[in-house]
Amino acid sequence: MSALAFELTPALEASAPPESRGLSRDAVRLMVAHRTGEEIVHAHFADLPQHLGPGDLLVINTSATVPGAVPARRSDGQEIEVRFSTPVPRAHRPDLFVVELRGPGGEPLVGRGRAGEQIRLPASVMLQLLAPYAAPGRLWVAKVAVGSLHEYLLAHGHPIRYGYVRRPWPLSAYQTVYATTPGSAEMPSAGRPFTAELITALAAGGTLISPITLHCGVSSPERDEPPYAEQYSVPETTANLVNAVRGWGGRVVAVGTTVVRALESAVAADGTAHPAGGWTELVISPDHAPAAVDGLITGWHEPGASHLQMLEAIAGPELIERSYDAALAAGYLWHEFGDSHLILP
């Protein structure tokens, strides 16, 4: 676990999309931190083309967010919310899912489910809790037969929302502009500030852009937990570009920790990237430094979050501590609607 410790006050929590404040997506703030010289620059996300150039590669996650939260009722009449995280990894069963139970106010119902419990979902669908998953008490393996889960969630679900977001927002607020493949319970939020105009400017300046897909599960920011198994795909074209860019001395910049996890799951023993897919349980930390990724665009992570270990593996603990100190002092905003952090060599 990262040793970085700080207090995240409500004033630093972005409670709404920047568009609600009359800003474009790419008007959020951007801190640029360089490992070489440990320089820190304050900018805006729209300034990204000034910090990347010809021969650099941005790798984006094209997973689209699904409305993964569904209202439900327990057998005792209690109204709750069921949050669908992922299919059960490697189970190859269309009726088995990893879910989280939340109370009517969004509070986690840790330790308050029981194996065999039947929970009623909309359209008279019954969900059965089978067994705890990974961290006992928070996530459950559940059985539910709905045909296409994606279609069911589109009809009856809504986006997962945490307490710092004070009002509901439509699913479109939780999508990146390049999202194409539905599957993420929570938005791969590092890419949210991109606009079509910004992507055009980057491409016109010679920055390459290539996709991977990793479907994000339920994160539960209230608890400090390592990431769970997630489904991913790294296509051959992206793997080839990663190898080519590293070969000519360009920088491979991951847009989000999800991209780092996917790319590093597709690296061979000799350090080259290759097409890969399936389920990854890889955890990037200072003990497992990245081999394919040189830089990272990310948001600001909660105290104690496992993602901070990945940031320290990429940038070193000293630069991350200086970056977070500067972000706190300058009032940068946290969470999926907040500001951004670009880490470069």
Tab-separated table of C-alpha atoms in Angstrom, residues 2-327:
chain	number	residue	atom	x	y	z
A	2	SER	CA	1.246	3.510	-0.791
A	3	ALA	CA	2.629	5.484	2.125
A	4	LEU	CA	1.101	8.699	0.735
A	5	ALA	CA	-1.356	10.077	3.284
A	6	PHE	CA	-3.559	13.167	3.046
A	7	GLU	CA	-7.033	14.407	3.898
A	8	LEU	CA	-9.559	14.704	1.091
A	9	THR	CA	-12.040	17.390	2.113
A	10	PRO	CA	-15.489	17.810	0.504
A	11	ALA	CA	-14.326	21.044	-1.125
A	12	LEU	CA	-11.900	19.002	-3.264
A	13	GLU	CA	-14.485	16.480	-4.450
A	14	ALA	CA	-15.973	17.218	-7.872
A	15	SER	CA	-19.698	16.755	-7.332
A	16	ALA	CA	-20.829	17.386	-10.924
A	17	PRO	CA	-19.495	17.344	-14.491
A	18	PRO	CA	-17.627	20.471	-15.590
A	19	GLU	CA	-20.335	21.004	-18.218
A	20	SER	CA	-22.732	21.834	-15.379
A	21	ARG	CA	-20.462	24.798	-14.595
A	22	GLY	CA	-20.463	26.010	-18.188
A	23	LEU	CA	-17.088	24.452	-19.014
A	24	SER	CA	-16.135	22.083	-21.796
A	25	ARG	CA	-14.803	18.679	-20.854
A	26	ASP	CA	-11.243	19.649	-21.742
A	27	ALA	CA	-11.360	22.824	-19.612
A	28	VAL	CA	-10.561	20.882	-16.436
A	29	ARG	CA	-7.156	21.529	-14.916
A	30	LEU	CA	-4.129	19.444	-15.839
A	31	MET	CA	-0.986	19.071	-13.775
A	32	VAL	CA	2.025	17.950	-15.817
A	33	ALA	CA	4.729	16.238	-13.759
A	34	HIS	CA	8.094	15.258	-15.270
A	35	ARG	CA	10.281	12.553	-13.749
A	36	THR	CA	13.365	14.133	-15.293
A	37	GLY	CA	14.030	17.255	-13.268
A	38	GLU	CA	10.827	16.643	-11.298
A	39	GLU	CA	9.234	19.696	-12.952
A	40	ILE	CA	5.565	20.415	-12.213
A	41	VAL	CA	3.487	22.543	-14.597
A	42	HIS	CA	-0.097	23.746	-14.049
A	43	ALA	CA	-2.177	23.795	-17.226
A	44	HIS	CA	-5.569	22.787	-18.601
A	45	PHE	CA	-6.468	19.557	-20.340
A	46	ALA	CA	-6.940	21.388	-23.645
A	47	ASP	CA	-3.205	22.191	-23.480
A	48	LEU	CA	-2.322	18.496	-23.859
A	49	PRO	CA	-0.966	18.898	-27.438
A	50	GLN	CA	1.707	21.214	-26.013
A	51	HIS	CA	3.054	18.371	-23.873
A	52	LEU	CA	2.904	15.545	-26.423
A	53	GLY	CA	4.374	15.522	-29.874
A	54	PRO	CA	5.175	13.675	-33.094
A	55	GLY	CA	6.000	10.047	-32.451
A	56	ASP	CA	4.329	9.848	-29.036
A	57	LEU	CA	1.520	7.324	-28.568
A	58	LEU	CA	-1.643	7.744	-26.494
A	59	VAL	CA	-3.326	4.443	-25.649
A	60	ILE	CA	-7.013	4.841	-24.807
A	61	ASN	CA	-9.603	2.527	-23.245
A	62	THR	CA	-12.681	2.278	-25.470
A	63	SER	CA	-14.840	0.475	-22.903
A	64	ALA	CA	-18.251	2.123	-22.561
A	65	THR	CA	-20.020	2.538	-19.232
A	66	VAL	CA	-23.210	0.597	-18.589
A	67	PRO	CA	-25.991	1.707	-16.200
A	68	GLY	CA	-24.829	-0.848	-13.658
A	69	ALA	CA	-26.997	0.036	-10.626
A	70	VAL	CA	-30.469	-1.489	-10.295
A	71	PRO	CA	-33.120	-0.832	-7.611
A	72	ALA	CA	-33.989	-3.982	-5.666
A	73	ARG	CA	-35.960	-5.281	-2.705
A	74	ARG	CA	-34.881	-7.868	-0.135
A	75	SER	CA	-37.216	-10.530	1.213
A	76	ASP	CA	-37.777	-8.479	4.401
A	77	GLY	CA	-39.013	-5.549	2.284
A	78	GLN	CA	-35.853	-3.438	2.563
A	79	GLU	CA	-35.226	-1.387	-0.568
A	80	ILE	CA	-31.601	-1.578	-1.693
A	81	GLU	CA	-29.494	-1.157	-4.819
A	82	VAL	CA	-27.658	-3.967	-6.604
A	83	ARG	CA	-24.546	-2.902	-8.507
A	84	PHE	CA	-23.375	-5.251	-11.249
A	85	SER	CA	-19.567	-5.330	-11.404
A	86	THR	CA	-18.461	-7.998	-13.904
A	87	PRO	CA	-19.369	-11.474	-15.074
A	88	VAL	CA	-17.746	-14.054	-12.799
A	89	PRO	CA	-14.208	-14.347	-14.215
A	90	ARG	CA	-13.553	-17.507	-16.245
A	91	ALA	CA	-16.856	-19.077	-15.176
A	92	HIS	CA	-18.247	-19.100	-18.740
A	93	ARG	CA	-21.730	-18.860	-17.265
A	94	PRO	CA	-24.097	-16.183	-18.637
A	95	ASP	CA	-26.127	-16.224	-15.409
A	96	LEU	CA	-23.303	-15.597	-12.900
A	97	PHE	CA	-22.183	-12.069	-11.974
A	98	VAL	CA	-20.158	-10.291	-9.337
A	99	VAL	CA	-22.408	-7.781	-7.560
A	100	GLU	CA	-22.310	-5.318	-4.683
A	101	LEU	CA	-25.214	-4.482	-2.369
A	102	ARG	CA	-25.867	-0.867	-1.383
A	103	GLY	CA	-28.392	0.624	1.016
A	104	PRO	CA	-31.088	3.138	0.026
A	105	GLY	CA	-28.694	6.009	0.748
A	106	GLY	CA	-25.862	4.437	-1.232
A	107	GLU	CA	-24.047	3.092	1.816
A	108	PRO	CA	-22.221	-0.243	1.350
A	109	LEU	CA	-23.956	-3.192	3.010
A	110	VAL	CA	-20.731	-4.926	4.001
A	111	GLY	CA	-21.355	-8.207	5.774
A	112	ARG	CA	-25.132	-7.870	5.510
A	113	GLY	CA	-25.858	-10.379	2.774
A	114	ARG	CA	-26.174	-14.128	3.166
A	115	ALA	CA	-25.616	-17.077	0.866
A	116	GLY	CA	-28.868	-18.264	-0.640
A	117	GLU	CA	-30.651	-14.937	-0.169
A	118	GLN	CA	-33.170	-14.072	-2.881
A	119	ILE	CA	-33.434	-10.427	-3.988
A	120	ARG	CA	-36.166	-9.083	-6.273
A	121	LEU	CA	-35.099	-6.898	-9.199
A	122	PRO	CA	-37.285	-4.933	-11.649
A	123	ALA	CA	-39.463	-6.858	-14.121
A	124	SER	CA	-39.966	-9.633	-11.517
A	125	VAL	CA	-36.396	-10.908	-11.958
A	126	MET	CA	-34.951	-12.793	-8.982
A	127	LEU	CA	-31.277	-12.617	-8.035
A	128	GLN	CA	-29.732	-15.172	-5.684
A	129	LEU	CA	-26.568	-14.532	-3.666
A	130	LEU	CA	-24.362	-17.618	-3.881
A	131	ALA	CA	-21.088	-16.868	-2.086
A	132	PRO	CA	-18.808	-13.972	-1.094
A	133	TYR	CA	-16.372	-12.913	-3.807
A	134	ALA	CA	-12.760	-11.926	-3.037
A	135	ALA	CA	-13.176	-9.496	-0.103
A	136	PRO	CA	-15.743	-11.271	2.121
A	137	GLY	CA	-18.852	-9.251	2.771
A	138	ARG	CA	-18.703	-6.553	0.059
A	139	LEU	CA	-18.874	-8.365	-3.267
A	140	TRP	CA	-20.957	-11.436	-4.000
A	141	VAL	CA	-21.206	-14.091	-6.685
A	142	ALA	CA	-24.853	-13.925	-7.726
A	143	LYS	CA	-27.054	-15.928	-10.051
A	144	VAL	CA	-29.598	-14.117	-12.185
A	145	ALA	CA	-31.093	-15.064	-15.546
A	146	VAL	CA	-31.905	-11.972	-17.630
A	147	GLY	CA	-30.834	-12.958	-21.121
A	148	SER	CA	-28.708	-9.994	-22.208
A	149	LEU	CA	-27.509	-8.180	-19.077
A	150	HIS	CA	-26.648	-5.109	-21.157
A	151	GLU	CA	-30.190	-4.820	-22.504
A	152	TYR	CA	-31.639	-5.430	-19.041
A	153	LEU	CA	-29.485	-2.682	-17.516
A	154	LEU	CA	-30.395	-0.259	-20.300
A	155	ALA	CA	-34.055	-0.873	-19.488
A	156	HIS	CA	-33.891	-0.860	-15.680
A	157	GLY	CA	-30.509	0.436	-14.491
A	158	HIS	CA	-28.855	3.779	-13.858
A	159	PRO	CA	-25.195	4.856	-13.580
A	160	ILE	CA	-23.370	3.983	-10.385
A	161	ARG	CA	-23.100	7.107	-8.240
A	162	TYR	CA	-21.209	7.739	-5.001
A	163	GLY	CA	-22.098	10.127	-2.208
A	164	TYR	CA	-19.903	12.992	-3.397
A	165	VAL	CA	-22.057	13.290	-6.560
A	166	ARG	CA	-25.127	15.003	-5.123
A	167	ARG	CA	-27.641	14.458	-7.937
A	168	PRO	CA	-28.166	11.905	-10.717
A	169	TRP	CA	-26.643	12.522	-14.146
A	170	PRO	CA	-27.525	10.747	-17.400
A	171	LEU	CA	-25.430	7.883	-18.704
A	172	SER	CA	-23.923	10.205	-21.321
A	173	ALA	CA	-22.145	12.084	-18.522
A	174	TYR	CA	-20.309	8.849	-17.699
A	175	GLN	CA	-19.060	8.103	-21.226
A	176	THR	CA	-15.820	9.075	-22.908
A	177	VAL	CA	-16.173	10.494	-26.417
A	178	TYR	CA	-14.448	7.420	-27.859
A	179	ALA	CA	-16.392	4.731	-25.939
A	180	THR	CA	-17.473	1.938	-28.274
A	181	THR	CA	-17.745	-1.361	-26.359
A	182	PRO	CA	-20.204	-1.547	-23.419
A	183	GLY	CA	-18.957	-3.345	-20.322
A	184	SER	CA	-17.631	-1.015	-17.607
A	185	ALA	CA	-19.584	-0.765	-14.366
A	186	GLU	CA	-17.767	2.508	-13.698
A	187	MET	CA	-16.402	4.911	-16.280
A	188	PRO	CA	-12.713	4.677	-17.271
A	189	SER	CA	-12.650	8.279	-16.133
A	190	ALA	CA	-9.109	9.334	-17.082
A	191	GLY	CA	-10.342	9.734	-20.657
A	192	ARG	CA	-13.406	11.801	-19.831
A	193	PRO	CA	-11.786	15.215	-20.513
A	194	PHE	CA	-11.051	14.369	-24.149
A	195	THR	CA	-13.179	16.082	-26.785
A	196	ALA	CA	-13.362	15.361	-30.492
A	197	GLU	CA	-11.634	18.687	-31.168
A	198	LEU	CA	-8.772	17.845	-28.799
A	199	ILE	CA	-8.258	14.433	-30.386
A	200	THR	CA	-8.137	16.125	-33.799
A	201	ALA	CA	-5.511	18.601	-32.546
A	202	LEU	CA	-3.384	15.794	-31.111
A	203	ALA	CA	-3.537	13.810	-34.345
A	204	ALA	CA	-2.725	16.893	-36.400
A	205	GLY	CA	0.360	17.422	-34.232
A	206	GLY	CA	1.633	13.910	-34.909
A	207	THR	CA	0.556	12.186	-31.706
A	208	LEU	CA	-0.602	8.655	-32.414
A	209	ILE	CA	-3.712	7.217	-30.740
A	210	SER	CA	-4.537	3.520	-30.406
A	211	PRO	CA	-7.120	1.546	-28.382
A	212	ILE	CA	-7.338	-1.226	-25.846
A	213	THR	CA	-10.445	-2.370	-24.008
A	214	LEU	CA	-10.649	-3.079	-20.281
A	215	HIS	CA	-14.022	-3.291	-18.579
A	216	CYS	CA	-13.875	-1.629	-15.148
A	217	GLY	CA	-15.579	-3.290	-12.206
A	218	VAL	CA	-17.080	-1.700	-9.089
A	219	SER	CA	-14.323	0.176	-7.260
A	220	SER	CA	-15.949	1.104	-3.904
A	221	PRO	CA	-13.787	4.112	-2.972
A	222	GLU	CA	-14.793	3.730	0.680
A	223	ARG	CA	-12.498	0.701	1.020
A	224	ASP	CA	-8.794	0.326	0.297
A	225	GLU	CA	-8.703	-2.834	-1.797
A	226	PRO	CA	-6.469	-4.133	-4.584
A	227	PRO	CA	-8.047	-4.298	-8.042
A	228	TYR	CA	-9.959	-7.463	-8.899
A	229	ALA	CA	-9.815	-9.504	-12.088
A	230	GLU	CA	-11.041	-7.486	-15.077
A	231	GLN	CA	-11.725	-8.423	-18.683
A	232	TYR	CA	-9.431	-6.868	-21.292
A	233	SER	CA	-8.272	-6.969	-24.890
A	234	VAL	CA	-5.109	-5.570	-26.483
A	235	PRO	CA	-5.399	-5.749	-30.301
A	236	GLU	CA	-2.472	-6.586	-32.545
A	237	THR	CA	-2.345	-3.097	-34.078
A	238	THR	CA	-1.946	-1.487	-30.647
A	239	ALA	CA	0.733	-3.967	-29.558
A	240	ASN	CA	2.655	-3.326	-32.781
A	241	LEU	CA	2.409	0.438	-32.315
A	242	VAL	CA	3.664	0.209	-28.736
A	243	ASN	CA	6.720	-1.717	-29.925
A	244	ALA	CA	7.337	0.657	-32.835
A	245	VAL	CA	7.049	3.811	-30.725
A	246	ARG	CA	9.400	2.463	-28.096
A	247	GLY	CA	11.772	1.441	-30.893
A	248	TRP	CA	12.049	4.954	-32.337
A	249	GLY	CA	12.272	6.658	-28.941
A	250	GLY	CA	8.739	7.966	-28.608
A	251	ARG	CA	6.732	7.925	-25.412
A	252	VAL	CA	3.899	5.474	-24.726
A	253	VAL	CA	1.357	7.331	-22.577
A	254	ALA	CA	-1.518	5.371	-21.059
A	255	VAL	CA	-4.843	7.172	-20.634
A	256	GLY	CA	-5.817	5.761	-17.271
A	257	THR	CA	-4.678	3.067	-14.882
A	258	THR	CA	-6.931	0.629	-16.772
A	259	VAL	CA	-4.761	1.041	-19.865
A	260	VAL	CA	-1.610	0.424	-17.844
A	261	ARG	CA	-3.101	-2.786	-16.449
A	262	ALA	CA	-4.149	-4.019	-19.889
A	263	LEU	CA	-0.892	-3.162	-21.684
A	264	GLU	CA	1.316	-4.601	-18.978
A	265	SER	CA	-0.762	-7.792	-19.109
A	266	ALA	CA	0.234	-8.043	-22.776
A	267	VAL	CA	4.015	-7.738	-22.313
A	268	ALA	CA	6.235	-10.745	-22.985
A	269	ALA	CA	9.293	-11.689	-20.939
A	270	ASP	CA	11.533	-9.818	-23.388
A	271	GLY	CA	9.602	-6.584	-22.807
A	272	THR	CA	7.751	-6.504	-26.126
A	273	ALA	CA	3.981	-6.073	-26.356
A	274	HIS	CA	1.805	-8.665	-28.078
A	275	PRO	CA	-1.924	-9.052	-28.720
A	276	ALA	CA	-3.643	-10.499	-25.669
A	277	GLY	CA	-6.992	-10.751	-23.964
A	278	GLY	CA	-9.038	-12.485	-21.321
A	279	TRP	CA	-8.975	-11.710	-17.606
A	280	THR	CA	-6.114	-9.916	-15.889
A	281	GLU	CA	-5.287	-9.975	-12.201
A	282	LEU	CA	-2.064	-8.015	-12.646
A	283	VAL	CA	-1.314	-5.423	-9.953
A	284	ILE	CA	1.241	-2.766	-10.898
A	285	SER	CA	3.341	-1.601	-7.944
A	286	PRO	CA	6.950	-0.579	-7.238
A	287	ASP	CA	7.649	-4.319	-7.001
A	288	HIS	CA	6.247	-4.828	-10.531
A	289	ALA	CA	7.271	-1.783	-12.536
A	290	PRO	CA	5.725	-1.225	-15.984
A	291	ALA	CA	7.668	-2.351	-19.039
A	292	ALA	CA	5.562	-0.900	-21.872
A	293	VAL	CA	4.271	2.389	-20.447
A	294	ASP	CA	6.383	5.544	-20.174
A	295	GLY	CA	3.742	8.033	-19.040
A	296	LEU	CA	0.226	8.224	-17.685
A	297	ILE	CA	-2.837	10.458	-17.772
A	298	THR	CA	-4.924	9.852	-14.681
A	299	GLY	CA	-7.246	11.474	-12.200
A	300	TRP	CA	-6.551	12.102	-8.540
A	301	HIS	CA	-6.889	9.079	-6.304
A	302	GLU	CA	-8.228	8.723	-2.769
A	303	PRO	CA	-5.894	8.352	0.227
A	304	GLY	CA	-4.841	4.724	0.530
A	305	ALA	CA	-6.093	3.745	-2.949
A	306	SER	CA	-4.178	0.879	-4.537
A	307	HIS	CA	-3.829	2.962	-7.726
A	308	LEU	CA	-1.288	5.126	-5.886
A	309	GLN	CA	1.101	2.170	-5.936
A	310	MET	CA	0.881	2.143	-9.729
A	311	LEU	CA	1.587	5.871	-9.879
A	312	GLU	CA	4.625	5.428	-7.657
A	313	ALA	CA	5.848	2.592	-9.898
A	314	ILE	CA	5.653	4.913	-12.930
A	315	ALA	CA	6.823	8.200	-11.419
A	316	GLY	CA	8.561	7.328	-8.151
A	317	PRO	CA	7.213	8.104	-4.676
A	318	GLU	CA	8.947	11.474	-4.372
A	319	LEU	CA	7.374	12.971	-7.503
A	320	ILE	CA	3.947	11.582	-6.599
A	321	GLU	CA	4.185	13.109	-3.135
A	322	ARG	CA	5.185	16.475	-4.608
A	323	SER	CA	2.373	16.272	-7.177
A	324	TYR	CA	-0.264	15.512	-4.561
A	325	ASP	CA	1.031	18.228	-2.256
A	326	ALA	CA	0.804	20.700	-5.149
A	327	ALA	CA	-2.680	19.484	-6.132
